mmCIF file of C-alpha atoms and ligand atoms in Angstrom:
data_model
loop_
_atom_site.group_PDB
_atom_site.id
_atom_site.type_symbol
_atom_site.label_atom_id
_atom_site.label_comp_id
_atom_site.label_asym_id
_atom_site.label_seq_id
_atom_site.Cartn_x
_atom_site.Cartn_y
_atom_site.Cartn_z
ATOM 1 C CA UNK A 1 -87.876 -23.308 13.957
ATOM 2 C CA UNK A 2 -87.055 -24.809 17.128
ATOM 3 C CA UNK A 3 -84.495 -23.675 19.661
ATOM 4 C CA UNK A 4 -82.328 -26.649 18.267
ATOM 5 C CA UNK A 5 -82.477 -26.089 14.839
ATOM 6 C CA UNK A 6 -81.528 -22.680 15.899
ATOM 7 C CA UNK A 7 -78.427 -23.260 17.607
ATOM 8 C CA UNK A 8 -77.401 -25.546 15.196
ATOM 9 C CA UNK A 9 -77.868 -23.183 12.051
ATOM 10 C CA UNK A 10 -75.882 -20.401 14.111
ATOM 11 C CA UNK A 11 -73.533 -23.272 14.504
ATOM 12 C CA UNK A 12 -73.047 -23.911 10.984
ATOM 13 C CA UNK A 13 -72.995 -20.599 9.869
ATOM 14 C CA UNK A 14 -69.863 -19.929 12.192
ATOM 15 C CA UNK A 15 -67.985 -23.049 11.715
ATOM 16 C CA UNK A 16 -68.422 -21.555 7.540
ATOM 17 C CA UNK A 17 -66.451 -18.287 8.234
ATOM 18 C CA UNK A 18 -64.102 -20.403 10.019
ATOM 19 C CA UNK A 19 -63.279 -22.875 7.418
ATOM 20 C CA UNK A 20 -63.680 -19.801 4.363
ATOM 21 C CA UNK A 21 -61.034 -17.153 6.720
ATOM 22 C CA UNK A 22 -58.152 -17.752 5.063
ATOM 23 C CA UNK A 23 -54.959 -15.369 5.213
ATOM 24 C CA UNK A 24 -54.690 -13.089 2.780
ATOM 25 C CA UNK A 25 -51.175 -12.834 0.822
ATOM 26 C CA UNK A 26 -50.540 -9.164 3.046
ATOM 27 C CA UNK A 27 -51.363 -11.114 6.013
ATOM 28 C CA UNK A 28 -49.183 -14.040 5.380
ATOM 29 C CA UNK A 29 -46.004 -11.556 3.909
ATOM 30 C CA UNK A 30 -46.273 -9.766 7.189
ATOM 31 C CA UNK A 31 -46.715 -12.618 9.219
ATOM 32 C CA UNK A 32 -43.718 -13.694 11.531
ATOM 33 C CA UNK A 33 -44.970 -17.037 10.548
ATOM 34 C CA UNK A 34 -44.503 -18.738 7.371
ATOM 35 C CA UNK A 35 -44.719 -22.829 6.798
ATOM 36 C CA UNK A 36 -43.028 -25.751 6.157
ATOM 37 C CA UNK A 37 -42.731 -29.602 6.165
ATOM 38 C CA UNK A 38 -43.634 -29.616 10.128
ATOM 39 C CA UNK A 39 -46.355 -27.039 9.835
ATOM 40 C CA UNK A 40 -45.896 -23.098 10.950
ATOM 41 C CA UNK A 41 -42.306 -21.995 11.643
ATOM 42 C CA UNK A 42 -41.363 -18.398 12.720
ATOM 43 C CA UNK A 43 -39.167 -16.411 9.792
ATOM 44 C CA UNK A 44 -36.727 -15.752 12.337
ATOM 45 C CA UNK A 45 -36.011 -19.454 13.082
ATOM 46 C CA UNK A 46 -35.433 -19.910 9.152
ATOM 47 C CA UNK A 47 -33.453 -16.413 9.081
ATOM 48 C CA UNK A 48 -30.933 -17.233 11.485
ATOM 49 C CA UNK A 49 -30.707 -20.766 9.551
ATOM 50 C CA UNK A 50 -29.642 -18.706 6.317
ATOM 51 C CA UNK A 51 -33.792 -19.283 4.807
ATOM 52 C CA UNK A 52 -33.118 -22.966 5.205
ATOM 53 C CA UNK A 53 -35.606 -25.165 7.476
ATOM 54 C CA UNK A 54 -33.640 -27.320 9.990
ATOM 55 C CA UNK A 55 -36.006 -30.086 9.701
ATOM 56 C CA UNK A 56 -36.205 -30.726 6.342
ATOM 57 C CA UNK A 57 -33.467 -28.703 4.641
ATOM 58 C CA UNK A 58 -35.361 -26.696 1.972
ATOM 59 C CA UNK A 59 -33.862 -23.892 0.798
ATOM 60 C CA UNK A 60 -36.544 -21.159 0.833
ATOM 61 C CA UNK A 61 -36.591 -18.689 -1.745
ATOM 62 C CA UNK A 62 -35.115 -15.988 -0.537
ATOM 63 C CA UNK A 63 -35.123 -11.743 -1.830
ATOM 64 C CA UNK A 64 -32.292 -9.603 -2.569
ATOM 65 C CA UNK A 65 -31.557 -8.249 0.237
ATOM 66 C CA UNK A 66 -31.670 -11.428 2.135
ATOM 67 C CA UNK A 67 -29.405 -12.721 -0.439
ATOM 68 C CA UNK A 68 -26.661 -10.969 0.062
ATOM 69 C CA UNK A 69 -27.145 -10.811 4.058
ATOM 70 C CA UNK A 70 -26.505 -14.367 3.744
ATOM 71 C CA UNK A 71 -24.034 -14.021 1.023
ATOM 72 C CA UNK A 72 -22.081 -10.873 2.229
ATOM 73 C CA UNK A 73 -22.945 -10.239 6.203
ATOM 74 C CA UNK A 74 -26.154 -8.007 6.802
ATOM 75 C CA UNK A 75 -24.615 -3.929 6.028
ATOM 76 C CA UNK A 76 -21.601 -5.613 4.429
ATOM 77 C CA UNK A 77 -22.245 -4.674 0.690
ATOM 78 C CA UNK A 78 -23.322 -1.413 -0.804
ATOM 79 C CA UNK A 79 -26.195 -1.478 -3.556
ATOM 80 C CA UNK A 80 -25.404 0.172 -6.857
ATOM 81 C CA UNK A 81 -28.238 2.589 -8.412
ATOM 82 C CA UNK A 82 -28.292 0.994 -11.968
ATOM 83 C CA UNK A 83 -29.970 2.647 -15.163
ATOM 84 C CA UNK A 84 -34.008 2.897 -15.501
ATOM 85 C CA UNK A 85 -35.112 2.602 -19.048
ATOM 86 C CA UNK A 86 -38.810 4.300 -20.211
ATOM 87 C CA UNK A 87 -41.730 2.131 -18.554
ATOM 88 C CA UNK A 88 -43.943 -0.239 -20.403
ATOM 89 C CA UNK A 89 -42.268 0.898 -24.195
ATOM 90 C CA UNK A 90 -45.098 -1.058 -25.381
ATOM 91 C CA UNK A 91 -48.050 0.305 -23.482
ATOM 92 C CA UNK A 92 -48.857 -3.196 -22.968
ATOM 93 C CA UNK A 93 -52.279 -4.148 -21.530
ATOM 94 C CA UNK A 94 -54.166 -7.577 -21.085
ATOM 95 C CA UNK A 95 -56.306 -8.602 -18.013
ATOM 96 C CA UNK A 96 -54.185 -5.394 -16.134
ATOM 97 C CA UNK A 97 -52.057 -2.974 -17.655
ATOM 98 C CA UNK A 98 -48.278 -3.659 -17.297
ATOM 99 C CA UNK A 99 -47.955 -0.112 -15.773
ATOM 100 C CA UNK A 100 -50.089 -1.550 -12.945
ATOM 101 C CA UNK A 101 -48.385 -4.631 -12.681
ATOM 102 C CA UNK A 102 -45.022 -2.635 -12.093
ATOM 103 C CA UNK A 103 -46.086 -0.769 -9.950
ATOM 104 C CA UNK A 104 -47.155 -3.562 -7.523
ATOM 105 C CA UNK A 105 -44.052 -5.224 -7.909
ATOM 106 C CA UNK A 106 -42.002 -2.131 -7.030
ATOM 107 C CA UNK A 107 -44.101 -1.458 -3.751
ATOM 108 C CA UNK A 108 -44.262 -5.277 -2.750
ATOM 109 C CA UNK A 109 -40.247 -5.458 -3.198
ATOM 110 C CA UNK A 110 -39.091 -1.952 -2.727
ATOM 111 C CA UNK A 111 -36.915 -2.763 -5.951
ATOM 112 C CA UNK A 112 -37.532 -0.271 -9.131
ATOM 113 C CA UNK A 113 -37.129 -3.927 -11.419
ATOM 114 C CA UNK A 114 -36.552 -6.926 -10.377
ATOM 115 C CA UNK A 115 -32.256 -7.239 -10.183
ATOM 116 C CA UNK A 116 -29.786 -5.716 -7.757
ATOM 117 C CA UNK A 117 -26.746 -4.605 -8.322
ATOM 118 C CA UNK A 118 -24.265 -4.786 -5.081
ATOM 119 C CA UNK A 119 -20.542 -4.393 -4.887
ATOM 120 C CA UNK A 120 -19.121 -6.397 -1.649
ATOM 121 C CA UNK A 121 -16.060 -8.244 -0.419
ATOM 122 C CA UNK A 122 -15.473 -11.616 0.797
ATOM 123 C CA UNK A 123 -12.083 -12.802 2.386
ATOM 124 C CA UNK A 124 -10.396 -9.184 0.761
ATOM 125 C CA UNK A 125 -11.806 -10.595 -2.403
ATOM 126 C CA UNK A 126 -13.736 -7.425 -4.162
ATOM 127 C CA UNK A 127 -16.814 -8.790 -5.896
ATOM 128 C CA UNK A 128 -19.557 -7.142 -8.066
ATOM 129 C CA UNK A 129 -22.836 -8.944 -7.494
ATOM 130 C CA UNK A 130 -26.172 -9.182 -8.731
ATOM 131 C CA UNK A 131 -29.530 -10.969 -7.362
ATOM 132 C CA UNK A 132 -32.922 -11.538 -8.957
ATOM 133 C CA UNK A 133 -36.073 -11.227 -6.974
ATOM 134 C CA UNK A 134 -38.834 -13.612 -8.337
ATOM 135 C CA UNK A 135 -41.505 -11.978 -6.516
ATOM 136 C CA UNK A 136 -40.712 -9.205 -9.278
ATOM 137 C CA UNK A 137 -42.983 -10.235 -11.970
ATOM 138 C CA UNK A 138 -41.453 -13.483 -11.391
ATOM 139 C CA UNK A 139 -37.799 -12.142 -11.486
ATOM 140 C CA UNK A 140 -38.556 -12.116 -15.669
ATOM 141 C CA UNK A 141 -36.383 -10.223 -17.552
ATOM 142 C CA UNK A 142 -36.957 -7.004 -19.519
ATOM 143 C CA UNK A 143 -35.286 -3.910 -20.513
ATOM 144 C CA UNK A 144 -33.954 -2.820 -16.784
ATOM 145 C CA UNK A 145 -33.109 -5.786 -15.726
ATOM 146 C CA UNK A 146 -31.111 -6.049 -18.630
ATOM 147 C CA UNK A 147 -29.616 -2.647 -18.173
ATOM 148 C CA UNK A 148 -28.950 -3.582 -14.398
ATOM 149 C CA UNK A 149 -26.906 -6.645 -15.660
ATOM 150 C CA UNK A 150 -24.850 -4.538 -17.771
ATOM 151 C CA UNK A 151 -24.262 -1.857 -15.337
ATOM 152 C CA UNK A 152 -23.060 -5.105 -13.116
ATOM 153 C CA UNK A 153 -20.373 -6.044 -15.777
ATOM 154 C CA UNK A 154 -19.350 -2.564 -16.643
ATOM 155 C CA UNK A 155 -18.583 -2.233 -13.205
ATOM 156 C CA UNK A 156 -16.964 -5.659 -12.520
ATOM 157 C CA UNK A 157 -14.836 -4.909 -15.712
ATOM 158 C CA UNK A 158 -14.006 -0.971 -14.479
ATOM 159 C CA UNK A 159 -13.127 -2.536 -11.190
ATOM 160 C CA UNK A 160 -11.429 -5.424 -12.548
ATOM 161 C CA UNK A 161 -13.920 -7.361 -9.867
ATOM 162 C CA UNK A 162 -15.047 -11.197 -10.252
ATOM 163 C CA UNK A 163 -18.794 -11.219 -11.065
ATOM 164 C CA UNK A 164 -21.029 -12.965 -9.564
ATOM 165 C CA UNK A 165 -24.616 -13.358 -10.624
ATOM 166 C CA UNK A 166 -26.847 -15.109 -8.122
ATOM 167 C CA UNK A 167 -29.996 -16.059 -11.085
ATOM 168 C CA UNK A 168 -33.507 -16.942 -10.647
ATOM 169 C CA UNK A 169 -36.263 -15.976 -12.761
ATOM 170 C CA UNK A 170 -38.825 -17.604 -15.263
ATOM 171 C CA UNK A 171 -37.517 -15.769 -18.815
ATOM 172 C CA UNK A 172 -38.281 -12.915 -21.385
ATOM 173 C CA UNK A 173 -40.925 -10.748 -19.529
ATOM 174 C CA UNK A 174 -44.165 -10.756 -21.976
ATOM 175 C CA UNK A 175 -45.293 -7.743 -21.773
ATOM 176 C CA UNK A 176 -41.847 -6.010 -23.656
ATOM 177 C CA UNK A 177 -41.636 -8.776 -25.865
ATOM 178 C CA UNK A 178 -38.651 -8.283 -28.465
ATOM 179 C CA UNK A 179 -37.201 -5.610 -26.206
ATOM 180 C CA UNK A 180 -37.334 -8.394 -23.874
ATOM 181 C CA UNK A 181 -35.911 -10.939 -25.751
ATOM 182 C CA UNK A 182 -33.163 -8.803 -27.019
ATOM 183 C CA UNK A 183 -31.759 -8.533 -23.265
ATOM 184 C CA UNK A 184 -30.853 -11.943 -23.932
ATOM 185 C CA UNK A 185 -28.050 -10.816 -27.012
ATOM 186 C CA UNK A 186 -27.368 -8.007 -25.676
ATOM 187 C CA UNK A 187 -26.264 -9.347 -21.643
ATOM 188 C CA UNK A 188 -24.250 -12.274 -23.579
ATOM 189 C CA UNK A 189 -22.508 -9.492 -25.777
ATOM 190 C CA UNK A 190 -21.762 -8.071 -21.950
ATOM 191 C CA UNK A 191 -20.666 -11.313 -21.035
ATOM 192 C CA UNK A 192 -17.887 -11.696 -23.328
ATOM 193 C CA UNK A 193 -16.829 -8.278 -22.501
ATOM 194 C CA UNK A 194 -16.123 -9.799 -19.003
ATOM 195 C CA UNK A 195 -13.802 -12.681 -20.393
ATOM 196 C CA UNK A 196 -11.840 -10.720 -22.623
ATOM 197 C CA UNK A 197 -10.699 -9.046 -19.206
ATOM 198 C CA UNK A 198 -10.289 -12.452 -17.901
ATOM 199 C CA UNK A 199 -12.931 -11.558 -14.784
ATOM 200 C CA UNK A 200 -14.244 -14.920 -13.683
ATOM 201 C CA UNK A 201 -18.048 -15.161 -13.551
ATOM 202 C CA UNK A 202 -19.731 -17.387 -11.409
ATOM 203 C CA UNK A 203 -23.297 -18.097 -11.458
ATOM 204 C CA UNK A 204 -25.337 -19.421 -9.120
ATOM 205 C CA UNK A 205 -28.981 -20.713 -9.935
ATOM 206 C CA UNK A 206 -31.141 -20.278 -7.381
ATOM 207 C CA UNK A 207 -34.567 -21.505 -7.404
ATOM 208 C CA UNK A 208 -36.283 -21.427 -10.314
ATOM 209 C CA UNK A 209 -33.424 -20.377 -13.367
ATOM 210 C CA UNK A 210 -35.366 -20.967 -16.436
ATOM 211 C CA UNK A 211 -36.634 -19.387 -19.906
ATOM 212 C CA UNK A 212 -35.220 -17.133 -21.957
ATOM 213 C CA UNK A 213 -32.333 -16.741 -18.628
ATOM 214 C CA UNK A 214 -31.563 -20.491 -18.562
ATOM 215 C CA UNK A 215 -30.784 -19.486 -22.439
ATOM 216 C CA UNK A 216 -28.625 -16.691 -21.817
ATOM 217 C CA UNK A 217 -26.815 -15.146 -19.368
ATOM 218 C CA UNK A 218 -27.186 -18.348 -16.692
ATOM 219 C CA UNK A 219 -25.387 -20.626 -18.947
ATOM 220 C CA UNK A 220 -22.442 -18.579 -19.323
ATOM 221 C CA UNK A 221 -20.502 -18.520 -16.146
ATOM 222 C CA UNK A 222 -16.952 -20.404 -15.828
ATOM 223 C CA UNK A 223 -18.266 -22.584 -13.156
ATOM 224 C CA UNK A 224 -22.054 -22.881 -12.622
ATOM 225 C CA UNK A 225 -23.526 -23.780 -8.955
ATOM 226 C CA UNK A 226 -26.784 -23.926 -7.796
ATOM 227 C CA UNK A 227 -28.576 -24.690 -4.306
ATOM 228 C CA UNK A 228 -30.131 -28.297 -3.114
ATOM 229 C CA UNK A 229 -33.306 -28.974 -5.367
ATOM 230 C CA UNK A 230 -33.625 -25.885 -7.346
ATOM 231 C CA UNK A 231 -35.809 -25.898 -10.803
ATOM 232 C CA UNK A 232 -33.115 -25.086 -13.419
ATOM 233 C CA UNK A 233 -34.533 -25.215 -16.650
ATOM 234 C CA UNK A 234 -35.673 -23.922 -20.336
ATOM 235 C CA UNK A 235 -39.438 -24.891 -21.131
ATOM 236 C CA UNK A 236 -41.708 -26.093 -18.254
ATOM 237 C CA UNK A 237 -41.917 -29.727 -17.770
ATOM 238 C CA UNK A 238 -45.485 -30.067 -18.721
ATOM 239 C CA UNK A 239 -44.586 -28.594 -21.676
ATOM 240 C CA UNK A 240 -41.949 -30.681 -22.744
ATOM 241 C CA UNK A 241 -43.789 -34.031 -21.029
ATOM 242 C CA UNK A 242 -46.570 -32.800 -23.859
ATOM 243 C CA UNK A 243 -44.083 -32.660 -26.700
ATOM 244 C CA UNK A 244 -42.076 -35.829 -26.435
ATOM 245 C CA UNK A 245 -44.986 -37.954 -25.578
ATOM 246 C CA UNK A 246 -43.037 -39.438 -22.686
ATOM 247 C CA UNK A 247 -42.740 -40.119 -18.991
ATOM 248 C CA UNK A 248 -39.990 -37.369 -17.820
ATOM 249 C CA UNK A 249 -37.754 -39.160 -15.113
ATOM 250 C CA UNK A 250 -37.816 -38.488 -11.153
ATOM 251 C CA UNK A 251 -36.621 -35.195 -10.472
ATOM 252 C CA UNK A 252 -36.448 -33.811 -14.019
ATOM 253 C CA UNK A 253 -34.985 -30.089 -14.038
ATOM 254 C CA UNK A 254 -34.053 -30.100 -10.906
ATOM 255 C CA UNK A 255 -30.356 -29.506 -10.141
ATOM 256 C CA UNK A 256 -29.340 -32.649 -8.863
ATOM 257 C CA UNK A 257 -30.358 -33.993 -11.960
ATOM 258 C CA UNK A 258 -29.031 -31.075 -14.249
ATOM 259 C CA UNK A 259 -25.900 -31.415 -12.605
ATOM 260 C CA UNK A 260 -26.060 -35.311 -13.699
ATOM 261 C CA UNK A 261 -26.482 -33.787 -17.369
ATOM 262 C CA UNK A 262 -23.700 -31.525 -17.235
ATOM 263 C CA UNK A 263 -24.765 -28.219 -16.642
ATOM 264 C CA UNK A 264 -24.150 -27.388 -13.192
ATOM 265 C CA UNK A 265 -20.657 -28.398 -11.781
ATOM 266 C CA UNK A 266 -21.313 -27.982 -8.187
ATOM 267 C CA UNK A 267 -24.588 -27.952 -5.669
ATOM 268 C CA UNK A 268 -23.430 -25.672 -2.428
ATOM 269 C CA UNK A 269 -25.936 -25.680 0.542
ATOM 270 C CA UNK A 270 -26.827 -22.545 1.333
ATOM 271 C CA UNK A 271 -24.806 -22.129 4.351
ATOM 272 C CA UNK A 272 -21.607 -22.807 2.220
ATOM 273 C CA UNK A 273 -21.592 -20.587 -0.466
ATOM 274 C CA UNK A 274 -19.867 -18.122 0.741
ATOM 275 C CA UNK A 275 -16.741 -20.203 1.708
ATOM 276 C CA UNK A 276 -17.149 -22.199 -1.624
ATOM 277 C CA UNK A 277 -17.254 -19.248 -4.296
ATOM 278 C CA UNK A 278 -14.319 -17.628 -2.398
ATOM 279 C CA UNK A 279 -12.024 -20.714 -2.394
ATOM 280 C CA UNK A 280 -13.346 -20.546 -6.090
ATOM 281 C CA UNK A 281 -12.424 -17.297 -6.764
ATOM 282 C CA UNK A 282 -9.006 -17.479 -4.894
ATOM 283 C CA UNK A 283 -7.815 -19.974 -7.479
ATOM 284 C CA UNK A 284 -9.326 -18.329 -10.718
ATOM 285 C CA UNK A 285 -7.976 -14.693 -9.611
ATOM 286 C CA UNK A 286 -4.512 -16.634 -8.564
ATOM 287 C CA UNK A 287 -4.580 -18.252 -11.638
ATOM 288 C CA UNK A 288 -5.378 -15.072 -13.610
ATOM 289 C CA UNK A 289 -2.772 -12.772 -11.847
ATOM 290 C CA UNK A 290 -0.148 -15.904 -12.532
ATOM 291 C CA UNK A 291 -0.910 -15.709 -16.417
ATOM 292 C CA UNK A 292 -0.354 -11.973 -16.567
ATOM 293 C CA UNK A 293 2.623 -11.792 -14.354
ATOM 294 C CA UNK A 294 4.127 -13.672 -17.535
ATOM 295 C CA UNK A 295 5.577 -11.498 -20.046
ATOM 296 C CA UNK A 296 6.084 -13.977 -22.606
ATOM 297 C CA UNK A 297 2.930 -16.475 -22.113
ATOM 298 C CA UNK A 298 3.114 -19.867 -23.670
ATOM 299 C CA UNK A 299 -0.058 -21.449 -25.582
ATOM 300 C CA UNK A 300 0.575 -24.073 -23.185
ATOM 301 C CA UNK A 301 -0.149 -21.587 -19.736
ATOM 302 C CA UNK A 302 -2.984 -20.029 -21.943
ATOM 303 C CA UNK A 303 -4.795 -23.213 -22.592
ATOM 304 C CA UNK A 304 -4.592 -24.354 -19.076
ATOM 305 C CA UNK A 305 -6.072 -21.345 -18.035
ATOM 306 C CA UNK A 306 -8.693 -20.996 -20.414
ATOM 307 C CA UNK A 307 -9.505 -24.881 -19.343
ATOM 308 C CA UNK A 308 -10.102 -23.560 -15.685
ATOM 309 C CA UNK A 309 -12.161 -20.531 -16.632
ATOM 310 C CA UNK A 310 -14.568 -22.546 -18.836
HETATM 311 ZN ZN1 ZN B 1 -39.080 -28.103 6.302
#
């Protein structure tokens, strides 16, 4: 071997680790750089845009915490400890064991499941609020995230608060199946518990609502919002593209069309929610407190009421 052919297999043995050195998801998580349609762009830049990219307006997903810094003001809210049910009732165990697979979630979100429970005021509107992280097992939905959404109702109704339930998450979590799936009977029950004390409950769908939460507790609210190009849906779009045997139209499931369809009444940039759901909730809670200043309420002030809050 030559002194060329040297060089140039040292050469091509760097320019490999180069090309293979990728960042590792730690590395990128604690990075003050993330990406976007115009290539890297510091957190902080997107941060003090509310986790939306100036350039292209995408609305990043976002945690809990961040959440409700946007939503509330950063130190603005207090979060509620909610209940924790027993751990993996079904000592479930695939590829990993679930236990595992909780306990990663936990330490990458510092969040014991994947809701949080907050209590916060807007405009001297008190409001019980809860968030869903999707980096929590995909924000899916098993027995304490079910228990968190109850605790959230119990105390919107103790507190005769509004409730408002920012959603995202991709369904029943697997691994507790039918005590999974019965979160989604058991937070409607809660639900209705809510509108018998005529609370309004708004939900907003963040990016992606779907599964077994699209079928429950998401489609509930008396108004439903959701940010610019969110996936809100049941089954996948493969999935559904496989059953019918058809080309799915542009932008199927996401909100700008779902809103087209009927499900979503309003899409609220980011930046505007705040303003929006407390304009929102000034006219339910006015229209509410009007209704039972009225001793002697006519089916006629009923009905218009019930017509705003559904
Ligand atoms: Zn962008």
């Amino acid at each position: 071997m030559n002194w060329i052919t040297k060089k140039l297999s040292y050469l091509s043995e760097k320019i490999k680790i180069v090309i293979k050195k990728r960042p590792t998801k730690e590395e990128i998580e604690t990075s003050e750089w993330t990406s976007c349609c115009k290539g890297p762009i510091l957190k902080k830049e997107l941060e003090n845009n509310f986790w939306v990219c100036p350039s292209c307006n995408k609305h990043h997903r976002i945690n809990c915490r961040q959440r409700f810094d946007t939503f509330f003001g950063k130190n603005n809210y207090e979060i509620l400890e909610t209940p924790t049910p027993m751990d993996d009732p079904l000592q479930w165990k695939d590829s990993r064991t679930y236990k595992d697979r909780l306990k990663d979630a936990r330490k990458k979100t510092g969040q014991s499941c994947a809701i949080m429970v907050v209590r916060g005021k807007i405009n001297n509107i008190n409001i019980t609020a809860c968030a869903s992280d999707f980096a929590f097992i995909g924000g899916s939905l098993g027995a304490a995230e079910g228990e968190a959404i109850l605790y959230a109702i119990q105390h919107a109704i103790e507190n005769q608060n509004p409730f408002v339930n920012f959603t995202s998450g991709g369904g029943a979590r697997m691994f507790e199946n039918l005590i999974a799936l019965s979160q989604m009977t058991r937070t409607t029950l809660a639900i209705n518990e809510l509108k018998k004390n005529n609370l309004p409950y708004i939900v907003v769908m963040c990016d992606p609502t779907a599964g077994g939460i699209t079928a429950s507790y998401a489609m509930l609210g008396d108004l439903h919002l959701s940010e610019p190009d969110s996936i809100v849906a049941f089954a996948g779009a493969r999935v559904i593209q496989a059953t019918v045997k058809e080309e799915l139209p542009e932008g199927f499931q996401k909100s700008e069309y779902v809103q087209k369809t009927g499900f979503i009444d309003l899409i609220v940039e980011r930046k505007d929610l705040r303003d929006k759901i407390c304009s929102l909730l000034s006219i339910l809670l006015k229209k509410n407190s009007a209704i039972n200043s009225i001793s002697n309420e006519t089916s006629e002030d009923s009905g218009t009421f019930t017509k705003v809050a559904s």
